[in-house]
Tab-separated table of C-alpha atoms and ligand atoms in Angstrom:
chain	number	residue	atom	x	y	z
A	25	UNK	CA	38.254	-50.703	37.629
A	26	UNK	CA	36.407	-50.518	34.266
A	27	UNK	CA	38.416	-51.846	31.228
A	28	UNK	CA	38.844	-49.660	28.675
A	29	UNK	CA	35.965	-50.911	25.804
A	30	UNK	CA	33.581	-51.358	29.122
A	31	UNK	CA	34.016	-47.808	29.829
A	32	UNK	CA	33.694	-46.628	26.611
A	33	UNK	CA	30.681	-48.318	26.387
A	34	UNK	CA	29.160	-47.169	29.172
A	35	UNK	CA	29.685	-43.373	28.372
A	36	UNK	CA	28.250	-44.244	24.862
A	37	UNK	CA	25.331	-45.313	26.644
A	38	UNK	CA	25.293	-42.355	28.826
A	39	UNK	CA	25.453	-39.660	25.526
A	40	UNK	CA	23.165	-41.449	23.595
A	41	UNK	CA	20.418	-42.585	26.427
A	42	UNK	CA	21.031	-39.442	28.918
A	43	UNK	CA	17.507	-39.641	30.455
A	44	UNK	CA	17.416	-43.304	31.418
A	45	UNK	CA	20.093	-42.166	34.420
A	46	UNK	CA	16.213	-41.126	36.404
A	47	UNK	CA	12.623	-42.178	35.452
A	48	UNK	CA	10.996	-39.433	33.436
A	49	UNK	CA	8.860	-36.724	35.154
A	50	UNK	CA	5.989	-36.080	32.273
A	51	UNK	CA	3.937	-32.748	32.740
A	52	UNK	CA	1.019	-33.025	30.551
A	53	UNK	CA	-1.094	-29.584	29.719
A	54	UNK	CA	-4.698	-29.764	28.842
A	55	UNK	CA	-5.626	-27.173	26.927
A	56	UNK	CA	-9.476	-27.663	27.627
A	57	UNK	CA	-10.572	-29.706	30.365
A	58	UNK	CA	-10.726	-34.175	30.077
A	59	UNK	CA	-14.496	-34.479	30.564
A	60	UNK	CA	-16.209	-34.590	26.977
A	61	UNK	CA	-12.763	-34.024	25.050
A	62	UNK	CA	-12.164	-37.627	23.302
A	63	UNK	CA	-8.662	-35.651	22.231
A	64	UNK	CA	-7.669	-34.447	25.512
A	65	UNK	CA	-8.522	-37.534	27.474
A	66	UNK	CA	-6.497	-39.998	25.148
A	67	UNK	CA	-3.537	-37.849	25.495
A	68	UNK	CA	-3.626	-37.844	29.308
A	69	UNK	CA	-4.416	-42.013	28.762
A	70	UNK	CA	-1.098	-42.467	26.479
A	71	UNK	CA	0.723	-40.183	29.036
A	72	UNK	CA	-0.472	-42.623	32.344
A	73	UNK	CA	0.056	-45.780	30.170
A	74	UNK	CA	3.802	-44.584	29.643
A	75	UNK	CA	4.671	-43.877	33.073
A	76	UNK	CA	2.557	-46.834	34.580
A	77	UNK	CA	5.667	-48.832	32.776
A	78	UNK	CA	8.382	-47.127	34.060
A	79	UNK	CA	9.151	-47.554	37.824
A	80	UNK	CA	9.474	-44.587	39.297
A	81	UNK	CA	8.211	-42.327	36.981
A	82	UNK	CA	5.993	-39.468	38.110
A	83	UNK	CA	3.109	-37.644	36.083
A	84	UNK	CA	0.731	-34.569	36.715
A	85	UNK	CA	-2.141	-33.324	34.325
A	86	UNK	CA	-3.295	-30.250	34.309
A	87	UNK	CA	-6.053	-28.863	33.132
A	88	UNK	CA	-6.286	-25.356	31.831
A	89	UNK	CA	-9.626	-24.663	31.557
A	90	UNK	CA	-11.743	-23.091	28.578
A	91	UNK	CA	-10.093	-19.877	28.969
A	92	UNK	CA	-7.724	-19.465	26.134
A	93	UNK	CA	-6.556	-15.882	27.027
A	94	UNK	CA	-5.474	-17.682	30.028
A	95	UNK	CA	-3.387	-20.682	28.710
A	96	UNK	CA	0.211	-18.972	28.059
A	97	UNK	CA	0.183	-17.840	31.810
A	98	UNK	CA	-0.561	-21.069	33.149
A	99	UNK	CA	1.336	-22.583	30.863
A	100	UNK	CA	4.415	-20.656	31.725
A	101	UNK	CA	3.791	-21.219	35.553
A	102	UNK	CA	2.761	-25.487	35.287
A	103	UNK	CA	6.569	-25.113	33.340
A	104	UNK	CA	8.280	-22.709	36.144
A	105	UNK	CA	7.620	-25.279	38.606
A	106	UNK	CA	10.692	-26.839	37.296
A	107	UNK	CA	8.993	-29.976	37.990
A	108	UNK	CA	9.462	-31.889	34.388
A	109	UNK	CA	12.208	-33.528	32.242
A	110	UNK	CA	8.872	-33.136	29.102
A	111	UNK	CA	5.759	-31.722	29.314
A	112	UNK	CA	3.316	-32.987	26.609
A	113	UNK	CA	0.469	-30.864	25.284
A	114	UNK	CA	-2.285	-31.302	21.873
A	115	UNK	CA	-3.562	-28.556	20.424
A	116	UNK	CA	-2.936	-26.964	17.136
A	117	UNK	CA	-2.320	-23.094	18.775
A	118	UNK	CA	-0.017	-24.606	21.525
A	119	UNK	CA	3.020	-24.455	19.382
A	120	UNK	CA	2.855	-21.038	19.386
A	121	UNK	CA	2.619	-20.420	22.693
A	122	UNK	CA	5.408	-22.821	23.621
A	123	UNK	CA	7.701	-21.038	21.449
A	124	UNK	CA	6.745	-17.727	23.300
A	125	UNK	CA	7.979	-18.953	26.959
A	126	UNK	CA	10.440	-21.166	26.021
A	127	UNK	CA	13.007	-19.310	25.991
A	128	UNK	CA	12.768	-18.408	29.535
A	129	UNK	CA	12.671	-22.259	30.320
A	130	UNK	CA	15.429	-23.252	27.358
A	131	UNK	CA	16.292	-26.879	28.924
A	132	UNK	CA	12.654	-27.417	29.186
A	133	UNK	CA	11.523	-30.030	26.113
A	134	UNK	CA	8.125	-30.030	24.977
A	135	UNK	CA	6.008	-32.631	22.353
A	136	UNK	CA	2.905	-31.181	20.891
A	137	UNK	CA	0.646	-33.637	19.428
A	138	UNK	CA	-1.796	-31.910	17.006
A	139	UNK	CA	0.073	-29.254	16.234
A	140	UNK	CA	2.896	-27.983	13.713
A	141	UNK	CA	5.774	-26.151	14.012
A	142	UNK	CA	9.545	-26.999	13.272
A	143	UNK	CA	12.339	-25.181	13.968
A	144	UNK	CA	12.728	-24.772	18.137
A	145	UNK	CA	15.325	-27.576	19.224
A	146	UNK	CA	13.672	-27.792	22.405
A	147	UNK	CA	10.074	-28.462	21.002
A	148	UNK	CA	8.483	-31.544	18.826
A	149	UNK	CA	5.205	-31.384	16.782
A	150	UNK	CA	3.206	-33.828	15.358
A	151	UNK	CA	-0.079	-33.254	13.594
A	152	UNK	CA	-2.532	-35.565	11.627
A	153	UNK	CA	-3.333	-35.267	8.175
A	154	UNK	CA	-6.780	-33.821	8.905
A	155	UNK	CA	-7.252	-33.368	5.464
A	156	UNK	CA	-7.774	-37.125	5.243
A	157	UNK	CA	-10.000	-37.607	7.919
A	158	UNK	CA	-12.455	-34.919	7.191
A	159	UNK	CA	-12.840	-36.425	3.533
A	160	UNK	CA	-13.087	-39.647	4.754
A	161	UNK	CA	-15.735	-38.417	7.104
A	162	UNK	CA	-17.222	-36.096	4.373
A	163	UNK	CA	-17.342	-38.761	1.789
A	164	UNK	CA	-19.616	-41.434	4.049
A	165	UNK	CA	-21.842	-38.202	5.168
A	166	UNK	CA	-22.469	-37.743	1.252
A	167	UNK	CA	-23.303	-41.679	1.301
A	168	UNK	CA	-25.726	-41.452	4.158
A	169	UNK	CA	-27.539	-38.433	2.898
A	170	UNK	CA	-28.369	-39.881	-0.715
A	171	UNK	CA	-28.935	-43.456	0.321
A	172	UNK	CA	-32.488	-44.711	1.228
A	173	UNK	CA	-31.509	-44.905	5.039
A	174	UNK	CA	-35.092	-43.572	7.112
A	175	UNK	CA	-33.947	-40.150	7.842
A	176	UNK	CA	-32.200	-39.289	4.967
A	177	UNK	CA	-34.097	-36.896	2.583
A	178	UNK	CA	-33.073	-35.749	-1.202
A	179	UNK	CA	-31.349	-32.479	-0.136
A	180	UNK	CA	-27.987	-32.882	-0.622
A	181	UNK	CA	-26.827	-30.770	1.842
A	182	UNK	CA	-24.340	-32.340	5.156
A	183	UNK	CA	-23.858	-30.472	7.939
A	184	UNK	CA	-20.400	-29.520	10.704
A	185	UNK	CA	-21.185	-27.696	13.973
A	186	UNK	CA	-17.511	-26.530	15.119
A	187	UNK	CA	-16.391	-25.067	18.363
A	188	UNK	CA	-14.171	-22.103	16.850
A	189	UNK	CA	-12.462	-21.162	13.880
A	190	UNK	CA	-8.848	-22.155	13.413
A	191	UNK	CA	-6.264	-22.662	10.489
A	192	UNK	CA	-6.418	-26.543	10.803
A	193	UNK	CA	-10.439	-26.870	11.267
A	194	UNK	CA	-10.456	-24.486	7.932
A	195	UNK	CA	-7.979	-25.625	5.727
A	196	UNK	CA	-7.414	-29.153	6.539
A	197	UNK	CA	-10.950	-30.506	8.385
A	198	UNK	CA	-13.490	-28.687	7.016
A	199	UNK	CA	-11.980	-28.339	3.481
A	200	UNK	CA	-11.709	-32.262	3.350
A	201	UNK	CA	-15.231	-32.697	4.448
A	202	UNK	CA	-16.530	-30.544	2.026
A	203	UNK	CA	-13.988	-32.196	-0.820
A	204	UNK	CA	-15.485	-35.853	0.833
A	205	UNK	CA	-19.419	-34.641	0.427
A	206	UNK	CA	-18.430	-32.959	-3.455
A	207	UNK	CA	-16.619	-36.552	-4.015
A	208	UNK	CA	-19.928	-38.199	-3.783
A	209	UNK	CA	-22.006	-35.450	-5.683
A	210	UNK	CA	-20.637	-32.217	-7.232
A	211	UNK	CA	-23.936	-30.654	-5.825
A	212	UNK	CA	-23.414	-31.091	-2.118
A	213	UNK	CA	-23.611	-28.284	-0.008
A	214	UNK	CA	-22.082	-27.735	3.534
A	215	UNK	CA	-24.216	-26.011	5.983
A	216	UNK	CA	-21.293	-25.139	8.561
A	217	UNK	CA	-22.585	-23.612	11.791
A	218	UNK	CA	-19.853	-22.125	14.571
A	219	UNK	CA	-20.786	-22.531	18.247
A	220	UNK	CA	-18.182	-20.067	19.361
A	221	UNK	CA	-17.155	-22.389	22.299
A	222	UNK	CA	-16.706	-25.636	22.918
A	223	UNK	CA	-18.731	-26.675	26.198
A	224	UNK	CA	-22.367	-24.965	25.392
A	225	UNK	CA	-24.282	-28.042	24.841
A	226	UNK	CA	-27.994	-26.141	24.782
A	227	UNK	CA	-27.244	-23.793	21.722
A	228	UNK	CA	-25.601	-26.773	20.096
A	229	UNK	CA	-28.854	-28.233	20.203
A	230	UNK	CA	-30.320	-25.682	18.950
A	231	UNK	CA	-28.105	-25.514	16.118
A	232	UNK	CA	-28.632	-28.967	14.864
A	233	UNK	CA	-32.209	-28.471	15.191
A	234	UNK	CA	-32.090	-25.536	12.791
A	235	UNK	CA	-29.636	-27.270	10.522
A	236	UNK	CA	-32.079	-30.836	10.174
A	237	UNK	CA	-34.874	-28.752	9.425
A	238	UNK	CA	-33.064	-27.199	6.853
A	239	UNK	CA	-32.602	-30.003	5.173
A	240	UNK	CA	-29.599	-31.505	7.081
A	241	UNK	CA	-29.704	-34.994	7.430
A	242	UNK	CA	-26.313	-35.984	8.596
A	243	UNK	CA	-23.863	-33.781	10.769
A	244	UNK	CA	-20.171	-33.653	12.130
A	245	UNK	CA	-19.735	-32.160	15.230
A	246	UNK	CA	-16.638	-30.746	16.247
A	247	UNK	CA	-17.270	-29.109	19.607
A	248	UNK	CA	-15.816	-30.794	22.573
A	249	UNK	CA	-18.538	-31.920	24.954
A	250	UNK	CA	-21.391	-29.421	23.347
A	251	UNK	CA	-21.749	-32.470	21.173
A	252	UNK	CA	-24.159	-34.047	23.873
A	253	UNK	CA	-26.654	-31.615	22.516
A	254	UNK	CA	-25.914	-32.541	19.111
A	255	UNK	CA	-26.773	-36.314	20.150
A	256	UNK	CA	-30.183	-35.038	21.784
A	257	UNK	CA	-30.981	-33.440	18.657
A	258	UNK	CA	-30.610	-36.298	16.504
A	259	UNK	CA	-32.778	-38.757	18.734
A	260	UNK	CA	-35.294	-37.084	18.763
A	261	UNK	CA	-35.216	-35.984	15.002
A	262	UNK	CA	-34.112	-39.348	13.601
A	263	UNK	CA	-31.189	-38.159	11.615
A	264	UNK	CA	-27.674	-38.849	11.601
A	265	UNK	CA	-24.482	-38.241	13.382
A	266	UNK	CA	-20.607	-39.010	12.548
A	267	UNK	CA	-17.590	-38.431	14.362
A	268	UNK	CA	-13.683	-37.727	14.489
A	269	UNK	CA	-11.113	-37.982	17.144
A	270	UNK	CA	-12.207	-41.022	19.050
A	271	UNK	CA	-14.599	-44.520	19.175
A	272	UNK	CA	-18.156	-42.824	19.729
A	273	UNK	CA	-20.456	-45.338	19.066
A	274	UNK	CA	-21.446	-45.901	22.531
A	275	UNK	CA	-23.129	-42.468	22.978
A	276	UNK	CA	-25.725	-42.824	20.380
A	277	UNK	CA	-25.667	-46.384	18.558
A	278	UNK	CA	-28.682	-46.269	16.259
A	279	UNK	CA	-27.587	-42.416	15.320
A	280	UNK	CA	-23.932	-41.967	14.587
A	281	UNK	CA	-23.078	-44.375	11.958
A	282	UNK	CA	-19.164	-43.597	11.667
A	283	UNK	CA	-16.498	-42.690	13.441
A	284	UNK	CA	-12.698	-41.519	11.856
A	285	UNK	CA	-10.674	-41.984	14.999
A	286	UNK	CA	-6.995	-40.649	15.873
A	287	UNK	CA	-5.039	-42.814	17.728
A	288	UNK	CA	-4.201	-40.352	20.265
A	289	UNK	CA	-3.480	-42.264	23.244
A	290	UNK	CA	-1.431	-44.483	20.743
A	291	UNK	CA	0.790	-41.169	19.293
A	292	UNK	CA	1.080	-40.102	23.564
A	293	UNK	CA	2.324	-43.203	24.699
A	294	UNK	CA	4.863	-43.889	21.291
A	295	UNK	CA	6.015	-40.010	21.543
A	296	UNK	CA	6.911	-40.160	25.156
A	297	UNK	CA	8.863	-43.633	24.442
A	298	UNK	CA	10.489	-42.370	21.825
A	299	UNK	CA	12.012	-39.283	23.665
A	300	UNK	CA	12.635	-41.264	26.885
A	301	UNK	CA	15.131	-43.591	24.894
A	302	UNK	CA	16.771	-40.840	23.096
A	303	UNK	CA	14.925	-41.317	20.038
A	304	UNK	CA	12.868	-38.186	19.716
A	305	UNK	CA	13.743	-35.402	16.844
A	306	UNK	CA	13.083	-32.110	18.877
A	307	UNK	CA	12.900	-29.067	16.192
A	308	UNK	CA	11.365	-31.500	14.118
A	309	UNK	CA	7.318	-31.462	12.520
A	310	UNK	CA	6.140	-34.710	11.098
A	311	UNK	CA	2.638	-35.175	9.909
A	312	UNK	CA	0.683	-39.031	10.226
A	313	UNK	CA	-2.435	-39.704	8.888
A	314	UNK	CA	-4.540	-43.209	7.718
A	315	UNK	CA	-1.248	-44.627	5.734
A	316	UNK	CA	0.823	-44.440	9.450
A	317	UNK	CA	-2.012	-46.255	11.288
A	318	UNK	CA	-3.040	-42.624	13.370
A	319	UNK	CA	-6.037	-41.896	11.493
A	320	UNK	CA	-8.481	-44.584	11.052
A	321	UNK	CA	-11.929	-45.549	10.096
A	322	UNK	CA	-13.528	-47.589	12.589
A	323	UNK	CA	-15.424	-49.934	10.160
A	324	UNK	CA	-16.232	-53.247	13.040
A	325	UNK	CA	-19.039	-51.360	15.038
A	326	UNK	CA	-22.781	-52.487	14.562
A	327	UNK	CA	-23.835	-48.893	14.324
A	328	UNK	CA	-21.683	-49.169	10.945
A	329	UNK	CA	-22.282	-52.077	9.582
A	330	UNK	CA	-25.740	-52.580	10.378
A	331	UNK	CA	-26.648	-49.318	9.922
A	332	UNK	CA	-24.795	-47.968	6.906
A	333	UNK	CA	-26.084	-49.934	3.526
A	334	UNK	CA	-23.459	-52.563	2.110
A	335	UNK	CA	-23.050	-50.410	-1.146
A	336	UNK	CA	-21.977	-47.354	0.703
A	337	UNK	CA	-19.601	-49.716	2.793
A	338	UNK	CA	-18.073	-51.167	-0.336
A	339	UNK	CA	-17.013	-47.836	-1.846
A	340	UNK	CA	-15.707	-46.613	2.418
A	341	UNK	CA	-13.772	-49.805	2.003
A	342	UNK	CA	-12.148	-48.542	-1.719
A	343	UNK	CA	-11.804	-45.272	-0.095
A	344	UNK	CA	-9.493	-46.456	2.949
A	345	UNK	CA	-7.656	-48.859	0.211
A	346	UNK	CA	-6.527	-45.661	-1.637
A	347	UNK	CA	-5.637	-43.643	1.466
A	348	UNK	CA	-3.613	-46.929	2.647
A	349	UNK	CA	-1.726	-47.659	-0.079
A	350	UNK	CA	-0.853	-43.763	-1.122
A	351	UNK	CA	-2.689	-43.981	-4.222
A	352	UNK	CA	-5.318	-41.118	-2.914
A	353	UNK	CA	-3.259	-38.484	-0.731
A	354	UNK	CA	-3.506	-34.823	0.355
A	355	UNK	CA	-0.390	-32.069	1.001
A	356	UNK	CA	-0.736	-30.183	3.865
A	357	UNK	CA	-1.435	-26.505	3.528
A	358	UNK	CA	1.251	-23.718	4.674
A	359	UNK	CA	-0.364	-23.211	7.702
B	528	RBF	N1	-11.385	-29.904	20.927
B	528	RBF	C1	-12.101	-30.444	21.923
B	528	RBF	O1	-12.587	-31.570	21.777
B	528	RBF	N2	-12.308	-29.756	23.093
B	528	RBF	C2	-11.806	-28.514	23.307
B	528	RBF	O2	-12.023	-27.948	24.363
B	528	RBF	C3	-11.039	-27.917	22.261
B	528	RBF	N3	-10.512	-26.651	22.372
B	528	RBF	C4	-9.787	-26.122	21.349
B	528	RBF	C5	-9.246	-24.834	21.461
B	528	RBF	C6	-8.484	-24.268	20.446
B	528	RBF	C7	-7.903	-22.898	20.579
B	528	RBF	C8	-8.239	-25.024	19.262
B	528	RBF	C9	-7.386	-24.454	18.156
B	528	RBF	C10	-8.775	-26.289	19.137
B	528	RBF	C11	-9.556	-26.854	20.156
B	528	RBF	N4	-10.102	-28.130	20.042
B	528	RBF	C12	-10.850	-28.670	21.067
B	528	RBF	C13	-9.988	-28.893	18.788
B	528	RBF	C14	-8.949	-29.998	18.812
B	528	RBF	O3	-7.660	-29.432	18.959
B	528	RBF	C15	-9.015	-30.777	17.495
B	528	RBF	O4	-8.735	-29.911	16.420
B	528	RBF	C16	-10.345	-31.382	17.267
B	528	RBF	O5	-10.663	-32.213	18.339
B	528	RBF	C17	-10.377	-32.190	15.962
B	528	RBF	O6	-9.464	-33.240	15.974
């Protein structure tokens, strides 16, 4: 028989670490499809990472296709199966919908990266400080367009090609861009162009095409794997790409000259830890950015450093110095 301070150990140990009795059964929702989705395709990397450590552990991602109208019903049914202890989603309008069905599914726990919204004990968001990234991002496309890179022309005018409209792209990305380009020059304009999807990679061609003869020179694109068109374009008109959400480098190395990652796969993986040992704050929003390690400039690529003029990199590096240390932040918006 147990003595008494060895039982009461072990039922602290049950109350405090009640899911380490089975190996965790992780659902994760894509909201999109993998393919050509840096964001989607790091959270289902974090997810298998996690449950490659635990023996055991089980893990099915599904993909939900570019459907939106159709996401809260398969939602609700990948949820009905019954079939896990959390089911892990990213996507800033998925909060909303998880607080729609969850109360038919109230045990059911839920972590949305990418998305905010406190206040359901069964559900835990976590979004970046986008604010940050699109000015870091907007602040080395105003550097790229007035240095004497070949390519770059005396318009001052940078350029975003974004799938869709949504709070987050408006108020945090796109307004920090445009506050990133301004930084540089007061006179900087923002040609913004909306594909209206976030697969079609011919008109996004087409877009960037009208955009660099406009006087665009550099562009962010911000529309899932309709980007590949945005690539195309840029070959073949010798002008200039950057990037958020993921290392892109690879894809085009003489044309995109930075990339503002989120450590995705990092946030997956540390989430799903966290709420396998107990430690997760379900009703709970928090908000990471470049000062939490979750945002960051990748600054070691050749396409960076051989391509973007030391001057420029100097004043990136005083940039990300500012961010780090808190002397340069940005609130969040009331979404
Ligand atoms: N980003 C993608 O890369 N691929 C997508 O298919 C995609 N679909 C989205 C659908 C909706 C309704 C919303 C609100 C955002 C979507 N995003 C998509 C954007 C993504 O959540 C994120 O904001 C961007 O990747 C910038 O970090």
């Amino acid at each position: 028989m147990l003595r008494k301070p060895a039982l009461l150990f072990c039922l602290a140990a049950i109350a405090i670490f009640p899911v380490l009795a089975s190996p965790p059964r992780i659902g994760v929702f894509i909201p999109g499809v993998r393919e050509g989705s840096p964001t989607y395709d790091d959270l289902a990397k974090g997810a298998e990472r996690f449950v490659s450590e635990i023996p055991g552990a089980s893990l099915k991602v599904f993909e939900a296709g570019f459907d939106q109208a159709e996401w809260q019903e398969k939602l609700t049914s990948f949820v009905a199966t019954g079939s896990f202890d959390i089911v892990i989603t990213s996507n800033p309008s998925l909060p909303d919908l998880i607080d729609k069905i969850s109360p038919l599914f109230p045990r059911q726990n839920f972590i949305c990266l990418d998305g905010m919204k406190a206040g359901n004990p069964r559900l835990y968001t976590v979004l970046y400080n986008q604010t940050e990234q699109g000015y870091l991002t907007g602040y080395l496309a105003g550097l790229i367009s007035t240095s004497a890179l070949h390519g770059a022309n005396p318009a001052k005018k940078a350029g975003m090609i974004i799938g869709q409209h949504y709070p987050v792209m408006d108020q945090l990305i796109v307004a920090g861009f445009e506050q990133g380009i301004k930084a540089v020059d007061p006179g900087f304009l923002l040609d913004l162009r909306v594909l209206g999807n976030w697969f079609d990679a011919t008109k996004a061609a087409e877009l960037a095409k009208s955009m660099f003869s406009g006087g665009v020179d550099v562009i962010l694109p911000i529309c899932g794997s309709a980007s590949q068109g945005v690539i195309k374009a840029a070959q073949e008109e010798g002008k200039y790409l950057l990037f958020i959400d993921s290392e892109e480098y690879g894809r085009a190395p003489a044309s995109i000259l930075g990339c503002t990652a989120l450590r995705q796969e990092k946030l997956a993986y540390g989430k799903l830890k966290e709420a396998f040992e107990g430690r997760l704050k379900y009703g709970s929003a928090d908000v990471v950015g470049v000062k939490e390690g979750c945002i960051e400039f990748l600054d070691k690529s050749p396409s960076y450093l051989k391509g973007v003029p030391e001057a420029a990199r100097a004043k990136m590096d005083a940039l990300i110095t500012r961010l780090k240390s808190g002397a340069l932040s940005f609130p969040i918006p009331k979404l």
